[in-house]
CSV table of C-alpha atoms in Angstrom, one decimal:
chain,number,residue,atom,x,y,z
A,203,MET,CA,180.5,-52.6,45.7
A,204,PRO,CA,178.1,-54.5,43.4
A,205,GLU,CA,175.4,-54.0,46.1
A,206,VAL,CA,173.9,-50.3,45.3
A,207,ASP,CA,171.0,-48.4,47.1
A,208,SER,CA,170.9,-45.5,45.4
A,209,TYR,CA,172.9,-43.4,42.4
A,210,LYS,CA,174.3,-39.9,42.1
A,211,GLN,CA,172.2,-37.8,39.5
A,212,GLY,CA,173.3,-38.5,36.2
A,213,THR,CA,175.2,-42.5,37.1
A,214,PRO,CA,173.5,-45.0,34.5
A,215,CYS,CA,170.9,-46.6,37.4
A,216,TRP,CA,168.7,-49.1,35.2
A,217,VAL,CA,168.1,-50.3,32.2
A,218,ASP,CA,165.0,-52.2,30.3
A,219,LEU,CA,164.1,-54.3,26.9
A,220,SER,CA,161.7,-53.0,24.8
A,221,SER,CA,161.0,-56.8,22.7
A,222,ASN,CA,159.0,-57.9,20.0
A,223,ASP,CA,159.1,-60.8,21.0
A,224,ILE,CA,159.1,-60.7,24.8
A,225,ASP,CA,158.6,-64.7,25.9
A,226,VAL,CA,161.7,-65.7,23.3
A,227,SER,CA,163.8,-62.5,25.4
A,228,ALA,CA,162.0,-63.6,28.0
A,229,LYS,CA,163.9,-67.4,28.1
A,230,PHE,CA,166.6,-65.9,26.2
A,231,TYR,CA,168.0,-63.9,29.1
A,232,SER,CA,167.2,-66.3,32.1
A,233,ASP,CA,169.2,-68.7,30.2
A,234,LEU,CA,172.1,-67.0,29.7
A,235,PHE,CA,172.4,-64.7,32.9
A,236,GLY,CA,170.6,-67.2,35.2
A,237,TRP,CA,167.6,-64.0,35.7
A,238,GLU,CA,165.0,-65.1,37.9
A,239,LEU,CA,161.8,-62.8,36.2
A,240,GLU,CA,159.2,-61.6,38.7
A,241,ALA,CA,156.1,-60.4,35.9
A,242,ARG,CA,154.4,-56.6,37.4
A,243,ASP,CA,151.0,-55.4,36.1
A,244,ALA,CA,151.6,-52.7,33.7
A,245,ARG,CA,149.3,-49.6,31.7
A,246,ASP,CA,147.3,-50.6,29.8
A,247,GLY,CA,147.5,-54.2,30.2
A,248,MET,CA,150.9,-54.9,29.7
A,249,THR,CA,153.2,-56.7,31.5
A,250,TYR,CA,156.5,-56.3,33.5
A,251,TYR,CA,159.2,-58.4,34.4
A,252,MET,CA,161.7,-57.3,36.4
A,253,ALA,CA,165.1,-59.4,36.5
A,254,LYS,CA,166.2,-60.4,39.5
A,255,LEU,CA,169.8,-62.4,40.8
A,256,ARG,CA,170.9,-62.9,44.5
A,257,GLY,CA,167.4,-61.3,45.6
A,258,ARG,CA,168.6,-57.6,43.2
A,259,TYR,CA,166.6,-56.1,40.5
A,260,VAL,CA,168.9,-56.0,38.2
A,261,ALA,CA,166.9,-54.5,34.6
A,262,GLY,CA,162.9,-55.1,33.3
A,263,LEU,CA,162.0,-56.7,30.1
A,264,MET,CA,158.4,-56.2,28.1
A,265,GLN,CA,156.9,-56.2,25.6
A,266,GLN,CA,156.3,-53.4,23.0
A,267,SER,CA,153.9,-51.4,23.2
A,268,PRO,CA,150.3,-52.7,20.1
A,269,ASP,CA,151.5,-48.7,19.3
A,270,ALA,CA,155.0,-49.1,18.9
A,271,PRO,CA,156.3,-48.5,14.6
A,272,GLN,CA,155.5,-51.5,12.6
A,273,GLY,CA,158.8,-53.4,12.0
A,274,MET,CA,160.7,-51.6,15.3
A,275,PRO,CA,163.9,-53.5,16.4
A,276,SER,CA,164.5,-54.3,20.1
A,277,TYR,CA,166.6,-52.6,22.2
A,278,TRP,CA,168.0,-52.6,25.1
A,279,ALA,CA,167.1,-48.3,26.8
A,280,ASN,CA,169.5,-46.9,29.4
A,281,TYR,CA,168.7,-44.8,32.2
A,282,LEU,CA,169.8,-41.6,34.0
A,283,ALA,CA,169.4,-40.7,37.3
A,284,VAL,CA,168.0,-37.8,38.9
A,285,ASP,CA,167.1,-35.7,41.3
A,286,SER,CA,163.5,-34.6,39.9
A,287,ALA,CA,162.3,-35.9,36.2
A,288,ASP,CA,160.4,-32.5,36.3
A,289,ALA,CA,163.7,-30.6,36.3
A,290,ALA,CA,165.4,-33.1,34.3
A,291,ALA,CA,162.1,-33.1,31.5
A,292,ARG,CA,162.7,-28.9,31.0
A,293,GLY,CA,166.6,-29.3,30.7
A,294,VAL,CA,166.3,-31.6,28.0
A,295,GLU,CA,164.3,-29.0,26.2
A,296,ALA,CA,166.7,-26.5,26.7
A,297,ALA,CA,169.6,-28.3,26.2
A,298,GLY,CA,168.8,-28.8,22.8
A,299,GLY,CA,167.4,-32.2,23.3
A,300,SER,CA,163.6,-33.4,22.3
A,301,LEU,CA,161.0,-35.1,25.1
A,302,LEU,CA,159.7,-38.7,23.2
A,303,SER,CA,156.7,-38.6,26.7
A,304,PRO,CA,156.5,-36.1,29.7
A,305,PRO,CA,157.7,-37.7,32.7
A,306,GLU,CA,155.1,-40.1,34.4
A,307,SER,CA,154.9,-41.6,38.0
A,308,VAL,CA,155.3,-45.7,37.3
A,309,PRO,CA,152.7,-47.8,38.8
A,310,ASN,CA,153.5,-49.4,42.8
A,311,GLY,CA,155.1,-46.2,43.5
A,312,GLY,CA,158.8,-46.8,41.8
A,313,GLY,CA,159.7,-43.7,40.6
A,314,ARG,CA,158.9,-41.3,38.6
A,315,MET,CA,160.4,-41.8,34.4
A,316,PHE,CA,160.3,-39.6,31.2
A,317,PHE,CA,162.6,-40.5,27.6
A,318,ALA,CA,163.6,-37.9,25.1
A,319,THR,CA,166.5,-37.9,22.6
A,320,ASP,CA,169.8,-36.0,23.0
A,321,PRO,CA,170.7,-33.3,20.8
A,322,THR,CA,172.0,-36.2,18.1
A,323,GLY,CA,169.3,-38.0,18.4
A,324,ALA,CA,169.7,-40.8,20.5
A,325,GLN,CA,167.3,-42.1,22.8
A,326,ILE,CA,167.8,-42.2,27.0
A,327,GLY,CA,165.5,-42.1,30.0
A,328,PHE,CA,165.8,-40.8,32.3
A,329,TRP,CA,164.4,-42.6,36.0
A,330,GLU,CA,164.0,-40.3,39.2
A,331,ALA,CA,163.9,-42.8,42.5
A,332,LEU,CA,161.1,-43.2,44.3
A,333,ASN,CA,160.6,-47.1,46.1
A,334,HIS,CA,163.2,-48.6,42.8
A,335,PRO,CA,166.4,-46.8,42.6
A,336,GLY,CA,167.3,-49.1,40.3
A,337,SER,CA,170.4,-51.9,39.2
A,338,GLY,CA,170.4,-53.5,43.1
A,339,LEU,CA,173.7,-55.0,41.8
A,340,VAL,CA,176.4,-54.6,39.3
A,341,ASN,CA,179.6,-55.4,38.0
A,342,GLU,CA,178.8,-59.1,38.7
A,343,PRO,CA,178.1,-61.9,36.2
A,344,GLY,CA,174.7,-61.6,34.8
A,345,THR,CA,174.5,-57.7,35.8
A,346,MET,CA,175.1,-54.1,34.3
A,347,ILE,CA,179.0,-53.6,33.8
A,348,TRP,CA,179.2,-50.6,31.4
A,349,ASN,CA,176.6,-47.5,29.4
A,350,GLU,CA,177.6,-46.5,26.2
A,351,LEU,CA,176.6,-43.1,23.8
A,352,GLN,CA,177.8,-43.8,20.5
A,353,THR,CA,176.9,-41.2,17.9
A,354,ASN,CA,177.7,-39.1,15.3
A,355,ASP,CA,179.3,-35.6,17.3
A,356,VAL,CA,180.3,-36.7,20.8
A,357,PRO,CA,181.4,-33.0,21.7
A,358,LYS,CA,177.4,-32.0,21.4
A,359,ALA,CA,176.8,-35.0,23.0
A,360,VAL,CA,177.8,-35.1,26.1
A,361,ALA,CA,177.6,-30.7,26.4
A,362,PHE,CA,173.7,-31.9,25.9
A,363,TYR,CA,173.8,-34.8,29.3
A,364,LYS,CA,176.5,-31.9,31.1
A,365,ALA,CA,174.4,-29.1,30.9
A,366,VAL,CA,171.1,-31.7,31.6
A,367,THR,CA,173.0,-34.2,34.7
A,368,GLY,CA,175.6,-32.2,35.8
A,369,CYS,CA,178.1,-34.8,34.8
A,370,ASP,CA,181.6,-34.0,33.7
A,371,SER,CA,183.7,-35.4,31.5
A,372,ARG,CA,187.3,-36.6,30.2
A,373,THR,CA,188.9,-37.7,26.5
A,374,GLU,CA,191.9,-39.5,26.1
A,375,PRO,CA,193.3,-41.3,23.4
A,376,ALA,CA,192.3,-44.6,22.7
A,377,GLY,CA,194.8,-46.3,20.3
A,378,ASP,CA,191.5,-47.5,17.6
A,379,LEU,CA,188.9,-45.6,17.9
A,380,GLN,CA,191.7,-42.6,17.9
A,381,GLU,CA,189.8,-41.1,21.1
A,382,TYR,CA,186.9,-41.9,23.8
A,383,THR,CA,185.1,-39.8,26.2
A,384,SER,CA,184.2,-40.8,29.8
A,385,LEU,CA,181.3,-39.3,31.6
A,386,LEU,CA,181.8,-38.6,35.4
A,387,VAL,CA,180.5,-38.2,38.6
A,388,ASP,CA,182.2,-37.1,41.6
A,389,GLY,CA,185.1,-38.0,39.4
A,390,LYS,CA,184.2,-41.5,39.0
A,391,ARG,CA,183.9,-43.0,35.3
A,392,ILE,CA,179.7,-43.8,35.3
A,393,ALA,CA,179.2,-44.0,31.7
A,394,GLY,CA,181.6,-43.3,28.4
A,395,ALA,CA,181.8,-42.0,24.3
A,396,LEU,CA,182.5,-42.4,21.4
A,397,THR,CA,181.9,-41.7,17.0
A,398,LEU,CA,180.3,-43.8,16.0
A,399,PRO,CA,182.2,-47.4,14.6
A,400,ILE,CA,180.0,-48.6,12.1
A,401,GLU,CA,178.8,-46.4,9.6
A,402,GLY,CA,175.4,-45.6,8.7
A,403,LEU,CA,174.0,-46.6,12.2
A,404,SER,CA,171.8,-44.0,14.2
A,405,PRO,CA,173.4,-42.8,17.4
A,406,PHE,CA,172.2,-45.1,20.2
A,407,TRP,CA,173.1,-46.6,23.9
A,408,MET,CA,175.2,-49.3,24.3
A,409,THR,CA,174.3,-51.6,27.4
A,410,TYR,CA,176.9,-53.6,28.7
A,411,PHE,CA,176.2,-57.1,30.6
A,412,ALA,CA,178.8,-58.4,33.3
A,413,VAL,CA,179.7,-61.7,32.2
A,414,ALA,CA,182.7,-64.1,33.8
A,415,ASN,CA,184.4,-65.4,30.6
A,416,VAL,CA,184.0,-63.4,27.7
A,417,ASP,CA,184.2,-66.2,25.3
A,418,ALA,CA,182.1,-69.1,26.8
A,419,GLY,CA,179.7,-66.0,27.2
A,420,VAL,CA,179.7,-66.0,23.4
A,421,ASP,CA,179.6,-69.2,22.4
A,422,MET,CA,176.8,-70.3,25.2
A,423,ALA,CA,174.8,-67.3,23.8
A,424,VAL,CA,174.9,-68.5,20.1
A,425,GLU,CA,173.8,-71.8,21.7
A,426,LEU,CA,170.3,-70.5,22.6
A,427,GLY,CA,170.3,-68.3,19.3
A,428,SER,CA,172.1,-65.3,20.0
A,429,HIS,CA,174.3,-63.5,16.7
A,430,VAL,CA,178.0,-62.5,16.5
A,431,ILE,CA,177.9,-58.5,15.4
A,432,ALA,CA,182.0,-58.3,17.0
A,433,PRO,CA,183.3,-61.3,17.7
A,434,ALA,CA,185.2,-61.3,21.4
A,435,PHE,CA,188.2,-58.8,21.6
A,436,ASP,CA,190.7,-57.0,24.3
A,437,VAL,CA,190.7,-53.5,25.1
A,438,PRO,CA,193.3,-52.5,27.2
A,439,GLY,CA,193.5,-51.8,30.9
A,440,ILE,CA,189.7,-52.4,30.3
A,441,GLY,CA,188.8,-55.7,29.9
A,442,ARG,CA,187.6,-58.2,26.9
A,443,MET,CA,184.6,-57.6,25.6
A,444,ALA,CA,182.4,-58.6,22.1
A,445,VAL,CA,179.2,-57.1,20.7
A,446,LEU,CA,175.7,-59.9,20.3
A,447,MET,CA,172.4,-59.4,18.5
A,448,ASP,CA,169.4,-61.3,20.8
A,449,PRO,CA,167.3,-63.4,18.9
A,450,ALA,CA,164.7,-61.5,18.8
A,451,GLY,CA,166.9,-58.9,18.0
A,452,ALA,CA,168.4,-56.0,20.5
A,453,ALA,CA,171.7,-55.5,20.4
A,454,PHE,CA,173.7,-55.5,23.6
A,455,SER,CA,178.0,-56.3,24.7
A,456,ILE,CA,179.1,-58.8,27.4
A,457,MET,CA,182.0,-58.2,29.4
A,458,THR,CA,185.0,-59.1,31.4
A,459,GLY,CA,186.9,-56.2,32.7
A,460,VAL,CA,190.2,-56.3,34.0
A,461,THR,CA,191.1,-56.3,37.4
A,462,ALA,CA,193.3,-55.1,40.0
């Protein structure tokens, strides 16, 4: 079902954008996906924008922190649901990851969270839901449809996520990619992992948003100021997708899945 009210541990549950130009980013995504943005006060006088579709929250956006390293690019952060942020933080360190921030409560009682890097260097957020479970609408145009770890050591990374969240995995042949690893929760595919397709990139989590038509979505994104990283392509049995860079420099993908 596209409407979601809770997430099981280990499942990607939220994405948010850290932008070096929030005004540009807010206009771009609102025009591209039809998002309505709800401004909320955040720490240190910052504003956090909750993006809504059909009355449900689907993503977040905010200006980069003033103390971010100079020249740091805009990026989409992915969050995994956990039952306890404190227990997950202990698990991260025990499994060879590194904490980037300690677990803390967000304003308005939404939940508790922290950021970490896995042992291969990919940044990931962990979210313990209280009033805010995460994305309330998924797999529909303008919402999160897939989350994918691109890394230089898939087995090492997958072992980490298994240890921290208890998820499972399955690795299968994948044509030109040689193989693809799916992360599983209760036997359901909830995220993917593959070897970095472009040499020289640092490991990261890619966010995929659903669109009704990938080719039309690429055209519209370009008209709104996006750059194409990978033109639209088909993955047999999965769907059609493209990789883009928004006007503020954040990479993201759009996707239309295969329907049964």
